[in-house]
Amino acid sequence: MSTENKKLLTLKSKDLEVFEIDEAVAIQSQTIKHMVEDGCADNAIPLPNVDGPTLAKVIEYLKKHAEDKQGKKDDEDSLEKFDKDFVNVEQDLLFDLILAANYLNIAGLLDLTCQAVADMIKGKTPEQIRKTFNIKNDFTPEEEKEVRRENQWAFE
């Protein structure tokens, strides 16, 4: 794609950080794609649900996946490695990425980030999951015993 054919979009995060991104990269987000189609992308596109650092990570993901779709990929393994490394972040950022992917309607990113959380849960006991995600157990011992009895199939 030649430089003169590239249209740049301006994205503005909730903390007013501004990012310029190729339209072809940005429209991987269905939310942004619809704004472009509806003519709402002439000025900066406000993204009030996404902060600057999270939006920067989302753009990194979009650029890498756009390169892959344009045939600029080295091989399938490099994209898988990128995805694996991409979700190897602090828990707070991972959750922000899930929220951003959902808001921006980026199915691949949403699948990737949710799978990362599912992998964090897989094979753990309820107590281990609570510790991993800093969840307070608000059941009394009696209530927990009752829940375990009613849902015995889940603990087998």
CSV table of C-alpha atoms in Angstrom, one decimal:
chain,number,residue,atom,x,y,z
A,1,MET,CA,0.0,0.0,0.0
A,2,SER,CA,1.6,3.3,-1.0
A,3,THR,CA,1.8,6.1,1.5
A,4,GLU,CA,-0.5,8.4,-0.4
A,5,ASN,CA,-3.3,5.8,-0.4
A,6,LYS,CA,-3.2,5.5,3.4
A,7,LYS,CA,-5.9,7.4,5.3
A,8,LEU,CA,-5.0,8.2,8.9
A,9,LEU,CA,-7.6,8.2,11.6
A,10,THR,CA,-7.1,10.0,14.9
A,11,LEU,CA,-8.2,8.2,18.1
A,12,LYS,CA,-8.6,10.0,21.4
A,13,SER,CA,-8.5,8.0,24.6
A,14,LYS,CA,-10.5,8.9,27.7
A,15,ASP,CA,-7.5,10.6,29.2
A,16,LEU,CA,-7.2,12.7,26.0
A,17,GLU,CA,-4.1,10.9,24.6
A,18,VAL,CA,-4.2,11.2,20.8
A,19,PHE,CA,-3.1,8.4,18.5
A,20,GLU,CA,-2.9,8.4,14.7
A,21,ILE,CA,-3.4,5.1,13.0
A,22,ASP,CA,-4.0,3.9,9.5
A,23,GLU,CA,-7.6,3.4,8.7
A,24,ALA,CA,-7.0,-0.1,7.3
A,25,VAL,CA,-5.5,-1.0,10.7
A,26,ALA,CA,-8.2,0.7,12.8
A,27,ILE,CA,-11.2,-0.8,11.0
A,28,GLN,CA,-10.4,-4.2,12.5
A,29,SER,CA,-12.4,-2.7,15.3
A,30,GLN,CA,-16.0,-3.0,14.3
A,31,THR,CA,-16.9,0.0,16.5
A,32,ILE,CA,-14.4,2.2,14.6
A,33,LYS,CA,-15.4,0.6,11.3
A,34,HIS,CA,-19.0,1.6,11.8
A,35,MET,CA,-18.0,5.2,12.8
A,36,VAL,CA,-16.0,5.5,9.6
A,37,GLU,CA,-18.9,4.1,7.5
A,38,ASP,CA,-21.3,6.5,9.2
A,39,GLY,CA,-19.0,9.5,8.5
A,40,CYS,CA,-18.2,10.1,12.1
A,41,ALA,CA,-14.4,9.8,11.7
A,42,ASP,CA,-13.7,13.2,10.1
A,43,ASN,CA,-12.3,14.5,13.4
A,44,ALA,CA,-10.7,12.7,16.3
A,45,ILE,CA,-12.7,9.6,17.2
A,46,PRO,CA,-13.4,9.8,21.0
A,47,LEU,CA,-13.0,6.5,22.9
A,48,PRO,CA,-14.3,7.4,26.3
A,49,ASN,CA,-14.1,3.8,27.7
A,50,VAL,CA,-10.4,3.3,26.9
A,51,ASP,CA,-7.4,4.9,28.6
A,52,GLY,CA,-4.2,5.8,26.8
A,53,PRO,CA,-1.9,3.0,27.8
A,54,THR,CA,-4.6,0.4,27.0
A,55,LEU,CA,-5.3,2.0,23.7
A,56,ALA,CA,-1.6,1.9,22.8
A,57,LYS,CA,-1.6,-1.8,23.5
A,58,VAL,CA,-4.7,-2.3,21.4
A,59,ILE,CA,-3.1,-0.4,18.5
A,60,GLU,CA,0.0,-2.6,18.9
A,61,TYR,CA,-2.2,-5.7,18.5
A,62,LEU,CA,-4.1,-4.3,15.6
A,63,LYS,CA,-0.9,-3.3,13.7
A,64,LYS,CA,0.6,-6.7,14.1
A,65,HIS,CA,-2.6,-8.5,13.0
A,66,ALA,CA,-3.0,-6.1,10.0
A,67,GLU,CA,0.5,-6.9,8.9
A,68,ASP,CA,-0.3,-10.6,9.1
A,69,LYS,CA,-3.5,-10.1,7.0
A,70,GLN,CA,-1.5,-8.1,4.4
A,71,GLY,CA,0.9,-11.0,3.9
A,72,LYS,CA,3.8,-9.3,5.7
A,73,LYS,CA,4.0,-12.2,8.2
A,74,ASP,CA,7.1,-14.3,8.7
A,75,ASP,CA,5.1,-17.4,9.6
A,76,GLU,CA,2.1,-18.5,11.6
A,77,ASP,CA,4.3,-19.3,14.6
A,78,SER,CA,5.5,-15.7,14.9
A,79,LEU,CA,1.9,-14.4,15.2
A,80,GLU,CA,1.2,-17.1,17.8
A,81,LYS,CA,4.3,-16.1,19.7
A,82,PHE,CA,3.3,-12.4,19.5
A,83,ASP,CA,-0.2,-13.2,20.8
A,84,LYS,CA,1.2,-15.3,23.7
A,85,ASP,CA,3.7,-12.6,24.6
A,86,PHE,CA,1.0,-9.9,24.2
A,87,VAL,CA,-1.2,-11.3,26.9
A,88,ASN,CA,1.7,-11.8,29.3
A,89,VAL,CA,1.0,-8.6,31.1
A,90,GLU,CA,-0.1,-7.4,34.5
A,91,GLN,CA,-3.6,-8.5,35.5
A,92,ASP,CA,-5.0,-5.0,35.6
A,93,LEU,CA,-3.9,-4.3,32.0
A,94,LEU,CA,-5.2,-7.7,30.9
A,95,PHE,CA,-8.7,-6.8,32.3
A,96,ASP,CA,-8.5,-3.4,30.7
A,97,LEU,CA,-7.7,-5.0,27.4
A,98,ILE,CA,-10.7,-7.3,27.7
A,99,LEU,CA,-12.9,-4.3,28.3
A,100,ALA,CA,-11.4,-2.3,25.4
A,101,ALA,CA,-11.7,-5.3,23.1
A,102,ASN,CA,-15.3,-5.6,24.0
A,103,TYR,CA,-16.0,-1.9,23.7
A,104,LEU,CA,-14.2,-1.7,20.4
A,105,ASN,CA,-15.7,-5.0,19.1
A,106,ILE,CA,-12.4,-6.6,18.2
A,107,ALA,CA,-13.3,-10.3,18.3
A,108,GLY,CA,-9.8,-11.7,18.0
A,109,LEU,CA,-8.4,-9.6,20.8
A,110,LEU,CA,-11.4,-10.4,23.0
A,111,ASP,CA,-11.0,-14.1,22.4
A,112,LEU,CA,-7.3,-13.9,23.1
A,113,THR,CA,-7.6,-12.0,26.3
A,114,CYS,CA,-10.5,-14.0,27.6
A,115,GLN,CA,-8.6,-17.2,26.9
A,116,ALA,CA,-5.6,-15.9,28.9
A,117,VAL,CA,-7.9,-15.4,31.9
A,118,ALA,CA,-9.4,-18.8,31.4
A,119,ASP,CA,-5.9,-20.3,31.3
A,120,MET,CA,-5.2,-18.5,34.6
A,121,ILE,CA,-8.3,-20.3,36.1
A,122,LYS,CA,-7.9,-23.7,34.6
A,123,GLY,CA,-7.1,-26.5,37.1
A,124,LYS,CA,-7.3,-24.3,40.1
A,125,THR,CA,-9.4,-24.7,43.2
A,126,PRO,CA,-11.9,-22.0,44.2
A,127,GLU,CA,-9.5,-20.9,46.9
A,128,GLN,CA,-6.6,-20.6,44.4
A,129,ILE,CA,-8.8,-18.6,42.0
A,130,ARG,CA,-9.8,-16.2,44.8
A,131,LYS,CA,-6.2,-15.7,45.7
A,132,THR,CA,-5.2,-15.2,42.0
A,133,PHE,CA,-7.8,-12.6,41.4
A,134,ASN,CA,-8.0,-11.1,45.0
A,135,ILE,CA,-11.6,-12.1,45.5
A,136,LYS,CA,-12.9,-12.1,49.0
A,137,ASN,CA,-14.9,-15.1,50.0
A,138,ASP,CA,-18.2,-13.7,51.1
A,139,PHE,CA,-19.8,-17.0,52.0
A,140,THR,CA,-20.0,-18.2,55.6
A,141,PRO,CA,-18.6,-21.7,56.1
A,142,GLU,CA,-22.2,-23.0,56.2
A,143,GLU,CA,-23.2,-21.3,53.0
A,144,GLU,CA,-20.1,-22.6,51.2
A,145,LYS,CA,-20.8,-26.1,52.4
A,146,GLU,CA,-24.4,-25.8,51.1
A,147,VAL,CA,-23.2,-24.5,47.7
A,148,ARG,CA,-20.7,-27.3,47.4
A,149,ARG,CA,-23.4,-29.9,48.3
A,150,GLU,CA,-25.9,-28.5,45.8
A,151,ASN,CA,-23.2,-28.3,43.0
A,152,GLN,CA,-21.2,-31.4,43.8
A,153,TRP,CA,-20.8,-32.2,40.1
A,154,ALA,CA,-18.6,-29.0,39.7
A,155,PHE,CA,-16.2,-30.2,42.3
A,156,GLU,CA,-15.6,-33.7,41.0
